[in-house]
Amino acid sequence: MHHFYTKNAYLCNMKTVLTVGVFDLLHLGHVELFRKARALGDRLVVAVQDGDWVAKYKPGARTVGSTEERAYMVKAIKYVDDIVIYRDVETIVDEVDFDIFAAGPDQRHAGFRKVFDWCRDHDKQVVILPRTEGISTTELKEHIKQL
Ligand code: CTP
């Protein structure tokens, strides 16, 4: 019984933070995002986008890491309590129990705008976290090409 109560986020009034992304070629900017997102609450859930769905939002994009590899890397970061795989951001918010949605300033396509409205209607907080300057998966790929 004790176990049940301490593990139950709702009964313990724990705040769960949700953040989403592709997280290919995991880098400092991603880990910094996890650190900042985790600090907003008590528990961080990271939704990692299914590779088959990445191209829908990043035209022409192909990930280096498979969905499973990217999820495995994200889960290994100490700030991350749990991971889920998602296809569309607007559906994952309905499937994960969370209190705070942490987004990057680059996450603003129509799906995210729907999510921000959904959060407002469902009493969830939205926090836009600043990006870490000077690093991204795209820049890393360019850098590697030039080596
Ligand atoms: N992010 C960040 N700082 C960076 C890069 C990414 O805070 N330097 C955050 C984004 O704001 C987003 C999350 O990490 O909330 C996932 O971003 P993702 O698109 O997977 O990483 P990028 O490196 O931006 O990838 P790409 O270059 O392909 O856009």
Tab-separated table of C-alpha atoms and ligand atoms in Angstrom:
chain	number	residue	atom	x	y	z
A	1	MET	CA	0.000	0.000	0.000
A	2	HIS	CA	2.772	2.365	0.998
A	3	HIS	CA	4.487	1.564	-2.284
A	4	PHE	CA	1.341	2.484	-4.212
A	5	TYR	CA	1.004	5.860	-2.511
A	6	THR	CA	4.629	6.898	-2.896
A	7	LYS	CA	4.738	5.849	-6.535
A	8	ASN	CA	1.493	7.541	-7.521
A	9	ALA	CA	2.230	10.950	-9.000
A	10	TYR	CA	-1.327	12.218	-8.567
A	11	LEU	CA	-1.750	11.249	-4.917
A	12	CYS	CA	1.674	12.633	-4.042
A	13	ASN	CA	0.891	15.913	-5.787
A	14	MET	CA	3.996	15.492	-7.903
A	15	LYS	CA	4.310	17.676	-10.970
A	16	THR	CA	5.052	15.820	-14.179
A	17	VAL	CA	6.731	17.691	-17.022
A	18	LEU	CA	6.321	16.544	-20.626
A	19	THR	CA	8.599	17.535	-23.492
A	20	VAL	CA	8.738	16.181	-27.048
A	21	GLY	CA	11.192	16.006	-29.935
A	22	VAL	CA	13.256	13.939	-32.358
A	23	PHE	CA	16.543	13.890	-30.372
A	24	ASP	CA	18.680	12.512	-33.179
A	25	LEU	CA	22.484	12.526	-32.567
A	26	LEU	CA	21.835	13.401	-28.929
A	27	HIS	CA	23.789	16.554	-28.049
A	28	LEU	CA	24.402	19.165	-25.346
A	29	GLY	CA	21.319	21.196	-26.356
A	30	HIS	CA	19.095	18.165	-25.762
A	31	VAL	CA	20.614	17.364	-22.357
A	32	GLU	CA	20.320	21.024	-21.335
A	33	LEU	CA	16.657	20.940	-22.379
A	34	PHE	CA	16.098	17.858	-20.188
A	35	ARG	CA	17.867	19.509	-17.238
A	36	LYS	CA	15.785	22.679	-17.526
A	37	ALA	CA	12.529	20.791	-18.126
A	38	ARG	CA	13.111	18.452	-15.166
A	39	ALA	CA	13.752	21.455	-12.906
A	40	LEU	CA	10.215	22.731	-13.645
A	41	GLY	CA	8.668	19.802	-11.754
A	42	ASP	CA	9.319	16.483	-10.012
A	43	ARG	CA	9.287	14.041	-12.905
A	44	LEU	CA	10.200	14.351	-16.600
A	45	VAL	CA	8.582	12.344	-19.374
A	46	VAL	CA	10.173	12.727	-22.805
A	47	ALA	CA	8.206	11.822	-25.921
A	48	VAL	CA	10.512	10.736	-28.752
A	49	GLN	CA	9.102	11.012	-32.256
A	50	ASP	CA	8.692	7.866	-34.345
A	51	GLY	CA	11.133	7.998	-37.281
A	52	ASP	CA	8.390	7.333	-39.803
A	53	TRP	CA	6.648	10.497	-38.643
A	54	VAL	CA	9.663	12.804	-38.458
A	55	ALA	CA	9.635	13.593	-42.190
A	56	LYS	CA	6.070	14.822	-41.936
A	57	TYR	CA	7.299	17.730	-39.800
A	58	LYS	CA	10.880	18.130	-40.993
A	59	PRO	CA	10.614	17.756	-44.781
A	60	GLY	CA	13.393	15.629	-46.242
A	61	ALA	CA	14.640	14.698	-42.781
A	62	ARG	CA	16.038	11.242	-42.151
A	63	THR	CA	17.274	10.334	-38.722
A	64	VAL	CA	20.649	8.699	-38.109
A	65	GLY	CA	19.314	6.844	-35.050
A	66	SER	CA	16.352	4.500	-35.240
A	67	THR	CA	13.346	5.271	-33.063
A	68	GLU	CA	14.527	2.625	-30.559
A	69	GLU	CA	18.116	3.939	-30.485
A	70	ARG	CA	17.022	7.543	-29.948
A	71	ALA	CA	14.583	6.510	-27.202
A	72	TYR	CA	17.287	4.381	-25.529
A	73	MET	CA	19.744	7.316	-25.485
A	74	VAL	CA	17.165	9.744	-24.102
A	75	LYS	CA	16.123	7.277	-21.378
A	76	ALA	CA	19.770	6.972	-20.280
A	77	ILE	CA	19.973	10.674	-19.348
A	78	LYS	CA	19.715	11.182	-15.591
A	79	TYR	CA	17.141	13.986	-15.848
A	80	VAL	CA	14.712	11.738	-17.736
A	81	ASP	CA	12.320	9.596	-15.695
A	82	ASP	CA	10.372	8.014	-18.526
A	83	ILE	CA	10.048	7.983	-22.298
A	84	VAL	CA	7.202	7.379	-24.722
A	85	ILE	CA	7.231	7.153	-28.519
A	86	TYR	CA	4.863	9.524	-30.312
A	87	ARG	CA	3.668	10.226	-33.814
A	88	ASP	CA	1.775	13.523	-33.614
A	89	VAL	CA	2.267	15.976	-30.779
A	90	GLU	CA	-1.472	16.724	-30.638
A	91	THR	CA	-2.298	13.096	-29.826
A	92	ILE	CA	0.477	12.406	-27.321
A	93	VAL	CA	-0.685	15.163	-24.959
A	94	ASP	CA	-3.953	13.264	-24.533
A	95	GLU	CA	-2.141	9.988	-23.811
A	96	VAL	CA	0.386	11.083	-21.167
A	97	ASP	CA	-0.609	12.261	-17.699
A	98	PHE	CA	1.303	15.527	-17.143
A	99	ASP	CA	1.032	18.981	-15.570
A	100	ILE	CA	3.554	21.110	-17.457
A	101	PHE	CA	4.324	21.053	-21.180
A	102	ALA	CA	7.884	22.252	-21.840
A	103	ALA	CA	8.485	23.297	-25.454
A	104	GLY	CA	11.354	24.797	-27.396
A	105	PRO	CA	10.968	28.159	-29.147
A	106	ASP	CA	11.360	26.284	-32.464
A	107	GLN	CA	8.323	24.098	-31.699
A	108	ARG	CA	5.578	26.263	-33.139
A	109	HIS	CA	4.077	24.512	-36.188
A	110	ALA	CA	0.290	24.055	-36.371
A	111	GLY	CA	0.394	20.877	-34.254
A	112	PHE	CA	2.125	22.720	-31.408
A	113	ARG	CA	-0.285	25.632	-31.656
A	114	LYS	CA	-3.134	23.124	-31.224
A	115	VAL	CA	-1.333	21.634	-28.228
A	116	PHE	CA	-0.894	25.050	-26.586
A	117	ASP	CA	-4.664	25.655	-26.953
A	118	TRP	CA	-5.391	22.142	-25.659
A	119	CYS	CA	-3.173	22.791	-22.609
A	120	ARG	CA	-5.007	26.038	-21.877
A	121	ASP	CA	-8.363	24.222	-22.061
A	122	HIS	CA	-7.158	21.337	-19.878
A	123	ASP	CA	-5.494	23.359	-17.138
A	124	LYS	CA	-1.923	22.430	-18.098
A	125	GLN	CA	0.917	24.900	-17.901
A	126	VAL	CA	3.021	25.639	-20.996
A	127	VAL	CA	6.637	26.748	-20.560
A	128	ILE	CA	8.821	27.761	-23.513
A	129	LEU	CA	12.450	27.025	-22.674
A	130	PRO	CA	15.320	28.823	-24.411
A	131	ARG	CA	17.493	26.805	-26.799
A	132	THR	CA	21.189	26.269	-26.192
A	133	GLU	CA	22.937	28.466	-28.726
A	134	GLY	CA	25.352	27.149	-31.317
A	135	ILE	CA	24.373	23.482	-31.476
A	136	SER	CA	21.723	21.423	-33.257
A	137	THR	CA	21.429	18.071	-34.984
A	138	THR	CA	21.454	19.863	-38.355
A	139	GLU	CA	24.635	21.785	-37.464
A	140	LEU	CA	26.280	18.582	-36.186
A	141	LYS	CA	25.530	16.813	-39.481
A	142	GLU	CA	27.039	19.748	-41.425
A	143	HIS	CA	30.068	19.780	-39.154
A	144	ILE	CA	30.650	16.032	-39.627
A	145	LYS	CA	30.367	16.379	-43.422
A	146	GLN	CA	33.146	18.975	-43.388
A	147	LEU	CA	35.605	16.967	-41.294
B	1	CTP	N1	16.889	22.088	-28.345
B	1	CTP	C1	17.526	23.022	-27.511
B	1	CTP	N2	18.756	23.521	-27.847
B	1	CTP	C2	19.352	23.112	-28.974
B	1	CTP	C3	18.743	22.182	-29.838
B	1	CTP	C4	17.497	21.672	-29.498
B	1	CTP	O1	16.986	23.396	-26.477
B	1	CTP	N3	20.541	23.627	-29.265
B	1	CTP	C5	15.559	21.594	-27.999
B	1	CTP	C6	14.502	22.067	-28.979
B	1	CTP	O2	14.095	23.396	-28.661
B	1	CTP	C7	13.424	21.058	-28.752
B	1	CTP	C8	14.207	19.767	-28.443
B	1	CTP	O3	15.531	20.198	-28.102
B	1	CTP	O4	12.674	21.416	-27.614
B	1	CTP	C9	14.221	18.765	-29.552
B	1	CTP	O5	14.805	19.346	-30.667
B	1	CTP	P1	15.234	18.533	-31.957
B	1	CTP	O6	14.509	19.091	-33.119
B	1	CTP	O7	15.160	17.080	-31.720
B	1	CTP	O8	16.792	18.928	-32.009
B	1	CTP	P2	17.569	19.911	-32.983
B	1	CTP	O9	19.009	19.822	-32.625
B	1	CTP	O10	16.941	21.280	-32.996
B	1	CTP	O11	17.356	19.188	-34.397
B	1	CTP	P3	17.313	19.805	-35.879
B	1	CTP	O12	18.601	20.492	-36.137
B	1	CTP	O13	17.102	18.584	-36.751
B	1	CTP	O14	16.127	20.746	-35.911
